[in-house]
Coordinates of C-alpha atoms and ligand atoms in Angstrom, one line a residue:
M1 CA 120.6 111.0 108.2
A2 CA 124.5 110.3 109.2
I3 CA 126.7 113.1 109.8
L4 CA 130.3 112.7 108.4
E5 CA 133.1 113.1 110.9
E6 CA 133.7 116.4 112.0
P7 CA 137.6 116.9 111.6
I8 CA 137.7 119.8 114.3
K9 CA 137.0 117.9 117.1
E10 CA 138.5 120.5 119.2
I11 CA 138.9 124.1 119.5
L12 CA 141.5 125.3 117.5
K13 CA 143.4 128.0 118.4
I14 CA 144.9 130.3 115.1
K15 CA 148.3 131.6 114.6
N16 CA 149.4 133.8 112.3
Y17 CA 151.9 132.5 109.7
I18 CA 154.8 134.9 109.6
D19 CA 157.9 134.0 107.6
G20 CA 157.4 130.5 108.3
E21 CA 156.8 130.5 111.6
W22 CA 153.7 130.2 114.0
I23 CA 153.1 132.9 115.8
E24 CA 150.8 133.5 118.6
S25 CA 148.9 137.3 118.3
E26 CA 149.3 139.9 120.7
G27 CA 145.7 141.1 119.5
D28 CA 142.1 140.7 120.8
I29 CA 140.6 136.9 120.1
K30 CA 137.3 136.4 118.4
D31 CA 135.2 133.3 118.4
V32 CA 134.4 131.7 115.4
I33 CA 131.6 129.5 115.4
N34 CA 129.8 126.5 113.3
P35 CA 126.4 127.8 112.3
A36 CA 124.8 125.3 111.9
T37 CA 125.9 123.8 115.7
D38 CA 126.5 127.3 117.2
K39 CA 129.4 125.6 119.1
V40 CA 132.9 127.4 119.0
I41 CA 135.2 125.5 116.9
A42 CA 138.3 128.5 116.6
K43 CA 139.4 131.3 118.9
V44 CA 140.5 133.9 115.7
P45 CA 142.9 136.4 116.5
I46 CA 142.9 140.1 115.4
S47 CA 146.0 140.8 114.4
T48 CA 147.9 144.3 115.5
K49 CA 149.0 146.8 113.0
D50 CA 152.5 145.6 114.5
E51 CA 152.1 142.2 113.3
I52 CA 151.0 143.2 109.7
K53 CA 154.5 145.6 109.6
K54 CA 156.7 142.2 110.3
A55 CA 154.6 140.4 108.1
V56 CA 155.2 143.0 105.2
E57 CA 159.1 142.4 106.3
A58 CA 159.4 139.1 106.5
A59 CA 157.5 139.0 102.8
S60 CA 160.0 141.7 101.5
K61 CA 163.1 139.9 102.5
A62 CA 161.6 136.8 100.7
F63 CA 160.8 138.3 97.4
I64 CA 164.8 138.8 97.2
E65 CA 165.8 135.1 96.8
W66 CA 162.4 134.0 95.9
R67 CA 162.5 136.0 92.9
K68 CA 165.8 135.1 91.2
R69 CA 164.4 131.4 91.3
T70 CA 163.5 130.2 87.9
P71 CA 160.3 129.4 87.0
L72 CA 160.3 125.8 87.1
S73 CA 161.8 126.0 90.5
R74 CA 158.8 128.0 91.5
V75 CA 156.1 126.0 90.2
R76 CA 158.1 122.9 91.9
C77 CA 156.5 124.3 95.4
L78 CA 153.1 124.6 93.6
F79 CA 153.2 120.6 91.9
R80 CA 153.4 119.7 95.7
L81 CA 151.0 122.0 97.6
K82 CA 148.6 120.7 94.7
E83 CA 149.2 117.2 95.7
L84 CA 149.4 117.7 99.1
M85 CA 145.6 119.3 98.8
E86 CA 144.6 116.1 96.8
E87 CA 146.0 114.4 99.6
N88 CA 143.9 116.4 102.2
F89 CA 140.8 116.9 99.7
E90 CA 138.2 115.4 102.2
E91 CA 139.6 117.0 105.2
L92 CA 140.0 120.3 103.7
S93 CA 136.2 120.4 102.7
R94 CA 135.0 119.1 105.7
I95 CA 136.3 122.0 107.5
M96 CA 134.7 124.3 105.0
T97 CA 131.5 123.1 105.9
M98 CA 132.0 123.7 109.5
E99 CA 133.2 126.8 109.3
H100 CA 130.9 128.2 106.8
G101 CA 128.3 125.8 106.4
K102 CA 127.4 125.4 103.4
T103 CA 126.9 121.5 102.5
I104 CA 129.9 119.3 102.0
D105 CA 129.2 118.7 98.2
E106 CA 129.4 122.4 98.1
S107 CA 132.5 122.6 100.2
R108 CA 134.4 119.8 97.6
G109 CA 132.9 121.7 94.8
E110 CA 134.9 124.7 95.8
T111 CA 137.9 122.5 97.4
R112 CA 138.1 121.5 93.4
R113 CA 138.1 124.7 92.0
G114 CA 140.5 126.4 94.4
I115 CA 143.1 123.4 93.3
E116 CA 142.5 124.3 89.5
N117 CA 143.9 127.7 90.1
V118 CA 147.1 126.2 91.5
E119 CA 147.4 123.3 88.4
V120 CA 146.6 126.6 86.4
A121 CA 149.7 128.3 87.8
T122 CA 152.1 125.9 87.1
G123 CA 151.8 126.4 83.9
I124 CA 153.9 129.5 84.7
P125 CA 157.0 128.6 82.8
S126 CA 154.7 129.1 79.5
L127 CA 152.0 131.8 80.7
M128 CA 154.6 134.2 81.7
M129 CA 156.8 134.3 78.4
G130 CA 157.0 138.0 77.2
Y131 CA 157.5 138.4 73.6
N132 CA 159.8 139.6 70.8
L133 CA 160.5 141.3 67.1
E134 CA 163.5 141.6 65.9
D135 CA 164.5 144.3 63.3
I136 CA 162.2 146.9 64.7
A137 CA 165.2 149.5 63.0
I138 CA 167.4 147.9 61.1
G139 CA 170.0 145.6 63.4
I140 CA 167.9 146.7 66.8
D141 CA 166.1 143.9 68.2
E142 CA 162.9 144.8 70.5
Y143 CA 161.2 142.8 73.5
L144 CA 159.0 142.2 76.6
I145 CA 159.9 140.9 79.3
R146 CA 157.4 140.1 82.3
Q147 CA 159.1 140.8 86.0
P148 CA 157.4 140.0 89.4
I149 CA 157.0 143.4 91.3
G150 CA 157.0 142.2 95.2
V151 CA 155.0 142.1 97.9
F152 CA 151.2 141.7 97.2
G153 CA 148.3 141.5 100.4
I154 CA 145.2 139.5 99.3
I155 CA 141.9 140.0 101.3
G156 CA 139.0 137.4 101.5
P157 CA 135.6 137.7 101.8
F158 CA 133.5 135.6 104.2
N159 CA 131.6 133.4 101.6
F160 CA 134.3 131.2 100.0
P161 CA 136.9 130.4 102.7
F162 CA 139.2 128.1 100.9
M163 CA 138.9 129.6 97.1
V164 CA 138.9 133.0 96.7
P165 CA 142.3 133.7 98.4
L166 CA 143.7 131.4 95.6
W167 CA 142.0 133.2 92.5
F168 CA 145.3 135.3 93.1
A169 CA 147.8 133.3 95.3
P170 CA 149.2 130.8 93.4
Y171 CA 149.6 133.5 90.6
A172 CA 151.6 135.9 92.5
V173 CA 154.0 133.3 93.8
A174 CA 154.3 131.7 90.8
T175 CA 155.3 134.9 89.3
G176 CA 157.9 135.5 91.7
N177 CA 156.3 137.6 94.3
T178 CA 155.8 136.8 97.7
I179 CA 152.0 137.0 99.9
I180 CA 150.0 138.1 102.9
I181 CA 146.5 137.1 103.0
K182 CA 144.2 138.1 105.4
P183 CA 141.0 135.8 105.5
S184 CA 137.7 136.8 106.7
S185 CA 137.9 136.7 110.3
E186 CA 134.5 134.7 110.3
V187 CA 136.5 132.0 108.2
P188 CA 139.8 131.8 108.7
I189 CA 140.5 128.0 109.2
S190 CA 140.8 127.0 105.5
Q191 CA 143.1 129.4 104.7
V192 CA 145.1 128.6 108.2
K193 CA 145.4 125.1 106.9
I194 CA 146.4 125.7 103.3
A195 CA 148.9 127.6 104.9
E196 CA 150.1 124.4 106.9
L197 CA 150.2 122.6 103.5
V198 CA 152.2 125.3 101.7
D199 CA 154.9 124.9 104.9
E200 CA 155.0 121.3 104.2
A201 CA 155.2 121.6 100.2
G202 CA 158.9 123.7 100.7
F203 CA 157.7 127.2 99.9
P204 CA 161.0 129.3 101.7
S205 CA 159.9 131.1 104.4
G206 CA 158.5 134.9 104.0
V207 CA 156.9 133.8 100.5
W208 CA 153.4 132.8 101.4
N209 CA 152.4 134.5 105.1
I210 CA 148.8 134.7 107.1
V211 CA 148.0 137.9 109.0
N212 CA 144.6 137.2 110.6
G213 CA 142.3 139.8 111.1
G214 CA 139.8 142.7 110.3
R215 CA 140.3 146.2 109.7
T216 CA 143.7 146.9 111.0
V217 CA 145.3 144.6 109.2
V218 CA 143.6 146.1 105.9
S219 CA 144.6 149.4 106.7
G220 CA 148.2 148.3 107.5
M221 CA 148.3 147.0 104.0
L222 CA 146.7 150.0 102.6
D223 CA 149.3 152.3 104.3
N224 CA 152.5 150.4 103.8
P225 CA 154.7 151.4 100.6
V226 CA 156.1 147.9 100.6
I227 CA 153.2 146.2 99.3
K228 CA 152.8 147.0 95.6
G229 CA 149.3 145.9 95.1
I230 CA 146.0 144.5 96.6
A231 CA 143.5 142.0 95.7
F232 CA 140.5 142.2 97.6
V233 CA 136.9 140.1 97.0
G234 CA 134.4 140.8 99.3
S235 CA 131.4 143.8 99.7
T236 CA 131.2 147.0 97.3
P237 CA 131.0 149.4 99.9
T238 CA 134.4 147.6 101.8
G239 CA 135.7 147.8 98.0
R240 CA 135.4 151.3 97.5
I241 CA 137.6 152.2 101.0
I242 CA 140.0 149.3 99.7
Y243 CA 140.4 151.1 95.7
K244 CA 140.8 154.7 97.5
G245 CA 143.3 153.3 99.8
C246 CA 145.5 151.5 96.7
G247 CA 144.8 154.9 94.8
D248 CA 146.0 157.5 97.8
T249 CA 149.6 155.0 97.8
G250 CA 149.8 154.2 94.2
K251 CA 149.7 150.5 94.5
R252 CA 148.2 148.1 92.1
V253 CA 144.4 146.5 93.1
I254 CA 141.9 144.1 92.2
V255 CA 138.3 145.0 93.3
Q256 CA 135.7 142.0 93.4
G257 CA 132.6 143.4 94.8
G258 CA 129.0 143.0 95.6
A259 CA 126.6 141.5 93.2
K260 CA 122.6 141.7 92.1
N261 CA 122.5 139.0 89.3
F262 CA 119.5 138.8 87.3
I263 CA 118.6 135.1 85.3
V264 CA 116.1 135.8 83.0
V265 CA 113.6 132.9 81.1
M266 CA 112.4 133.0 77.8
P267 CA 108.9 131.0 77.2
D268 CA 110.5 128.8 74.6
T269 CA 113.1 127.3 77.5
N270 CA 113.0 123.6 78.4
I271 CA 110.9 124.1 82.2
D272 CA 112.6 121.0 83.8
R273 CA 116.3 121.9 83.1
T274 CA 115.7 125.3 83.5
I275 CA 114.3 124.6 87.2
A276 CA 117.2 122.3 88.2
A277 CA 119.6 124.8 87.3
L278 CA 117.6 127.7 89.1
M279 CA 118.0 125.8 92.6
T280 CA 121.6 125.7 92.7
S281 CA 121.7 129.4 91.3
F282 CA 119.4 130.6 94.0
F283 CA 119.7 128.4 97.3
G284 CA 123.2 126.9 96.1
N285 CA 125.8 128.3 98.9
T286 CA 122.4 129.7 100.3
G287 CA 122.2 132.4 98.7
Q288 CA 125.5 133.1 100.0
R289 CA 127.5 133.3 96.5
C290 CA 128.4 136.5 94.4
L291 CA 127.3 134.5 91.2
S292 CA 124.0 133.3 93.1
G293 CA 120.9 134.3 90.9
A294 CA 118.8 137.0 92.7
N295 CA 116.0 138.5 90.3
L296 CA 113.9 135.9 88.5
V297 CA 112.8 137.7 85.3
I298 CA 110.3 135.7 83.5
V299 CA 109.7 137.6 79.8
G300 CA 106.6 137.1 77.7
N301 CA 102.3 137.2 78.1
N302 CA 101.8 133.7 78.5
N303 CA 99.8 132.8 81.1
E304 CA 99.8 129.0 81.4
F305 CA 103.9 129.0 80.9
Y306 CA 104.3 131.6 83.4
K307 CA 101.8 130.0 86.0
R308 CA 103.8 125.8 85.8
F309 CA 106.8 127.3 85.9
V310 CA 106.4 129.4 88.9
D311 CA 104.2 126.6 90.9
K312 CA 106.7 124.0 90.0
I313 CA 109.9 126.2 91.4
V314 CA 107.2 126.5 94.4
D315 CA 107.1 123.3 94.8
T316 CA 110.5 121.7 94.1
T317 CA 112.2 124.4 96.4
S318 CA 109.8 123.9 98.9
K319 CA 111.7 119.8 98.9
M320 CA 114.6 121.3 99.7
R321 CA 116.3 119.5 102.6
V322 CA 117.8 122.7 104.7
G323 CA 120.3 121.2 107.6
Y324 CA 123.9 120.5 108.5
G325 CA 126.2 120.9 105.8
L326 CA 128.1 117.6 106.9
D327 CA 124.9 115.7 106.4
E328 CA 125.3 114.0 102.8
T329 CA 121.6 114.5 102.2
T330 CA 121.4 118.1 102.9
Q331 CA 120.8 120.5 100.2
M332 CA 121.1 123.8 101.8
G333 CA 122.7 124.8 105.0
P334 CA 122.4 127.7 107.6
I335 CA 123.6 131.2 106.9
R336 CA 126.7 132.2 108.4
D337 CA 125.7 133.8 111.1
K338 CA 123.0 135.5 113.2
G339 CA 123.4 138.6 112.0
K340 CA 123.8 137.9 108.7
K341 CA 120.2 135.6 108.7
G342 CA 118.7 138.5 111.0
K343 CA 119.7 141.4 107.5
V344 CA 118.0 138.8 105.0
I345 CA 115.0 138.8 107.7
G346 CA 114.4 142.4 107.2
Y347 CA 114.6 142.2 103.6
I348 CA 112.2 139.6 103.7
K349 CA 110.0 142.3 105.7
N350 CA 110.4 145.0 103.1
G351 CA 109.2 142.8 100.1
I352 CA 106.0 142.0 102.3
E353 CA 105.8 145.7 103.0
E354 CA 106.6 146.8 99.5
G355 CA 103.8 144.7 98.4
A356 CA 105.5 141.6 97.3
R357 CA 103.7 138.4 97.2
L358 CA 105.5 136.1 99.8
R359 CA 105.4 132.7 98.1
L360 CA 107.4 130.5 100.4
D361 CA 108.5 131.4 103.6
G362 CA 111.9 130.5 104.5
R363 CA 111.1 131.5 108.2
K364 CA 109.0 128.8 108.7
V365 CA 111.5 125.9 107.8
K366 CA 111.8 122.2 109.1
I367 CA 114.8 121.7 110.1
I368 CA 116.5 118.5 109.6
G369 CA 118.1 116.9 112.2
D370 CA 118.7 118.6 115.8
Y371 CA 120.2 122.0 115.3
P372 CA 119.5 125.1 117.1
E373 CA 117.6 127.6 114.7
Y374 CA 119.9 130.5 114.9
C375 CA 121.4 130.3 111.5
F376 CA 119.1 128.2 109.8
L377 CA 116.9 130.4 107.4
G378 CA 115.0 128.4 104.5
P379 CA 114.4 129.3 100.8
T380 CA 112.1 131.9 100.2
I381 CA 110.3 133.0 97.0
F382 CA 108.6 136.1 95.8
E383 CA 106.4 136.7 93.1
D384 CA 105.1 140.5 92.0
V385 CA 108.2 142.3 92.4
T386 CA 108.7 145.3 90.4
P387 CA 112.4 146.3 89.7
D388 CA 111.9 150.0 92.3
M389 CA 111.7 147.5 95.6
K390 CA 114.4 147.5 97.5
I391 CA 114.5 143.6 97.1
A392 CA 114.7 143.9 93.5
K393 CA 117.9 146.4 93.9
E394 CA 120.1 145.5 96.7
E395 CA 122.4 142.5 97.5
I396 CA 120.4 140.4 100.1
F397 CA 123.1 137.9 100.3
G398 CA 120.6 135.2 101.3
P399 CA 118.3 132.4 99.7
V400 CA 115.6 134.5 98.5
M401 CA 114.2 134.9 94.5
N402 CA 112.2 137.5 93.6
I403 CA 110.2 136.7 90.6
L404 CA 109.5 139.7 88.2
R405 CA 107.9 139.8 84.8
V406 CA 108.1 141.6 81.9
K407 CA 106.7 141.7 78.3
N408 CA 109.8 141.2 76.1
L409 CA 113.8 140.5 76.6
D410 CA 113.9 144.0 75.4
E411 CA 112.4 145.2 79.2
A412 CA 114.6 142.6 80.7
I413 CA 117.8 143.9 79.6
E414 CA 116.9 147.4 80.7
I415 CA 116.0 146.6 84.3
I416 CA 119.3 144.9 84.2
H417 CA 121.2 148.1 82.7
N418 CA 119.5 149.5 85.3
N419 CA 120.8 147.8 88.6
P420 CA 123.8 149.6 89.8
F421 CA 125.3 146.1 90.1
G422 CA 127.3 144.1 86.9
N423 CA 128.9 140.4 88.4
A424 CA 126.5 138.2 86.6
A425 CA 123.4 137.6 84.4
S426 CA 122.0 134.3 82.8
I427 CA 119.4 133.7 80.4
F428 CA 117.5 130.3 79.8
T429 CA 116.2 130.1 76.3
S430 CA 116.4 127.5 73.2
S431 CA 116.8 130.4 71.4
G432 CA 120.1 131.3 69.7
K433 CA 119.2 134.8 68.6
F434 CA 117.9 135.6 72.1
A435 CA 120.9 134.1 73.4
R436 CA 123.5 136.3 71.5
E437 CA 121.3 139.3 71.9
F438 CA 121.5 138.7 75.3
Q439 CA 125.2 138.2 75.8
Y440 CA 125.4 140.8 73.4
K441 CA 123.8 143.7 75.2
V442 CA 123.7 143.1 78.9
Q443 CA 126.7 144.9 81.2
C444 CA 127.6 142.2 83.4
G445 CA 130.8 140.4 84.0
N446 CA 129.7 137.0 83.5
I447 CA 127.3 135.8 81.3
G448 CA 125.4 132.2 81.7
I449 CA 123.5 130.7 78.4
N450 CA 121.4 128.0 80.0
I451 CA 124.2 127.9 82.7
G452 CA 122.6 129.6 86.0
I453 CA 125.8 129.8 87.7
A454 CA 128.5 131.5 84.9
A455 CA 131.4 131.1 87.4
P456 CA 134.6 131.1 84.9
M457 CA 137.0 128.1 84.9
A458 CA 140.7 128.8 86.6
F459 CA 142.3 129.5 83.0
F460 CA 139.5 132.5 82.5
P461 CA 139.2 135.9 84.2
F462 CA 137.0 136.1 86.8
S463 CA 135.3 139.4 85.2
G464 CA 132.7 142.3 86.7
M465 CA 131.4 145.6 85.6
K466 CA 129.8 148.6 87.0
D467 CA 129.5 148.4 90.9
S468 CA 130.6 144.5 91.1
F469 CA 133.9 145.7 89.8
F470 CA 137.1 148.3 90.3
G471 CA 140.2 148.1 88.4
V472 CA 141.2 146.5 85.1
L473 CA 142.7 143.2 85.5
H474 CA 140.6 140.5 87.5
G475 CA 141.5 137.6 89.6
Q476 CA 142.4 133.8 87.9
G477 CA 143.9 133.0 84.7
R478 CA 145.9 135.4 82.1
D479 CA 144.6 138.7 83.8
A480 CA 146.3 137.3 87.4
I481 CA 149.4 136.8 85.5
I482 CA 149.7 140.3 84.1
F483 CA 148.2 141.7 87.4
F484 CA 150.9 140.0 89.5
T485 CA 153.8 141.2 86.7
E486 CA 155.0 144.3 85.5
S487 CA 156.3 144.6 81.6
K488 CA 159.7 146.0 80.7
V489 CA 160.6 146.9 77.6
V490 CA 164.1 146.6 76.2
I491 CA 165.7 147.8 72.8
E492 CA 168.8 146.4 72.4
R493 CA 171.4 147.2 69.5
W494 CA 174.8 145.4 68.9
F495 CA 177.9 147.5 67.9
Ligands
LIG501 P1 133.0 142.2 103.8 O1 133.2 143.6 102.4 O2 132.4 142.5 104.5 O3 134.5 141.7 104.0 C1 135.7 141.6 103.3 C2 136.9 141.6 103.6 O4 137.3 142.6 104.1 C3 137.1 140.5 105.0 O5 137.9 140.1 104.6 C4 136.7 141.6 106.1 O6 137.9 141.2 107.0 C5 137.2 143.0 105.7 N1 136.8 144.5 105.7 C6 135.5 144.7 105.7 N2 134.9 145.5 106.2 C7 136.2 146.7 106.3 C8 136.6 147.9 106.5 N3 135.6 148.5 106.8 N4 137.4 148.3 106.4 C9 138.8 146.9 105.5 N5 138.3 145.9 105.6 C10 136.8 145.3 105.5 O7 132.5 140.9 102.6 P2 131.6 139.7 103.2 O8 130.7 139.6 103.7 O9 132.8 139.3 103.8 O10 131.7 139.1 101.6 C11 130.5 138.9 101.1 C12 130.6 140.3 99.8 O11 131.7 139.8 98.8 C13 129.5 140.4 99.0 O12 129.0 141.3 99.0 C14 129.7 139.7 98.2 O13 128.9 139.5 96.8 C15 131.0 139.8 97.5 N6 132.1 138.9 96.6 C16 132.2 138.9 95.6 C17 133.0 138.1 94.5 C18 133.2 138.3 93.4 O14 134.0 138.0 92.9 N7 132.8 139.9 92.7 C19 133.1 136.7 95.3 C20 133.0 136.7 96.3 C21 132.1 137.1 97.1

């Protein structure tokens, strides 16, 4: 059990990055804790209203020149940023494990996914093109151009500290806008490290800003008329506040909210491959992923299949190595903090009280290595779960698998339909007919067919439906380009 070298060796004093300068905040200071070791690794400011105002002013000023730069000149900064991210790939990944708790492999995967968004955004000179038609009337041509809009706010959640802001930031700046990122104050370090690379990459001052903090910064963004739009990722209740606030001030908005994802297993599936995929789906990122499996729905009356399948899941899960993510043999890290762990334990108690059968109790987990237990919780499995139970309905956001049993695919689809969330759903089957029916009928934004985590690549939008998403356009890909630009139509005639 060798622990990789920790890149954070002393407590970091986090500053805001405004107008190309690292500025100390006058706000209160909060500890950032490594959830595996329970050690303070950074101090983050909860910035004031005045500080967010200054960042908006800087971004607004920078917009004037940045939007005049050619698209090629803008993406040259992104190419340089991508190179710097590659050079710092391992350090960025280890920092993420230290601040969030996820395993080093999960962090490396996240770093890769984040960089892919920078790569896709370097295609802006082609992707941002409009279209035209000559002779819409005799001698008159019409064309559509896309123009940048101004200053955008980007608000991130705690569970993907590096990647999520990159679903938006590269597209926003490549199209000619300027940005202010507010990372989750629980995990601010990754975005600060990105901003250091942004600085080195030669972006002009004020194009890319970071203001750390919480609600004050968010309300400072919502209230400020200079901010033209907000891209938010987080829980649905917070998302509703953002959506309403943007509506009140006429801003564009993307709100990607919470989730409760169903994974449906048909009895014709390949058991070994399905179970391998379910392990990452339910327990990857310690279940703190908006695409995580939450409810496992096993279809059919075949008791022999059901028993064999469930016994094998319980057996495989019980062997998972839970420990510090910087140990490369760790398969599941801690939960981000004690409060979140307490919330998950509350749900485990609810499940027991409601009559679900606890097949694997994560509260009794044995941690690999000598770490305080505060944030650790092992994978947990409930059987005999019914759709009306609290654990089956609400987002737990932890390593808990609820197993439900239904007669047929129609019943499985009906249960999914009745859940208010619509982020993701997957089916495991060897039947094309069932797969087609599932993707056709299920009202979720991200569908997996024999895939446990239906995470879209950077060149596709990260979708979502029902209570998991408010807005029209999504992060990533073409949707992000449309979100960050205004269409202007020109009709032209020459005398
Ligand atoms: P959260 O809603 O608590 O916080 C998200 C952001 O909003 C943070 O930056 C936080 O500081 C800020 N915030 C929190 N409360 C606020 C308030 N009352 N007013 C203004 N700002 C506030 O979410 P979280 O716990 O950080 O993240 C987990 C949630 O994010 C889960 O629900 C998960 O499903 C969701 N998520 C969704 C997606 C997606 O693409 N749909 C991706 C990742 C995470």
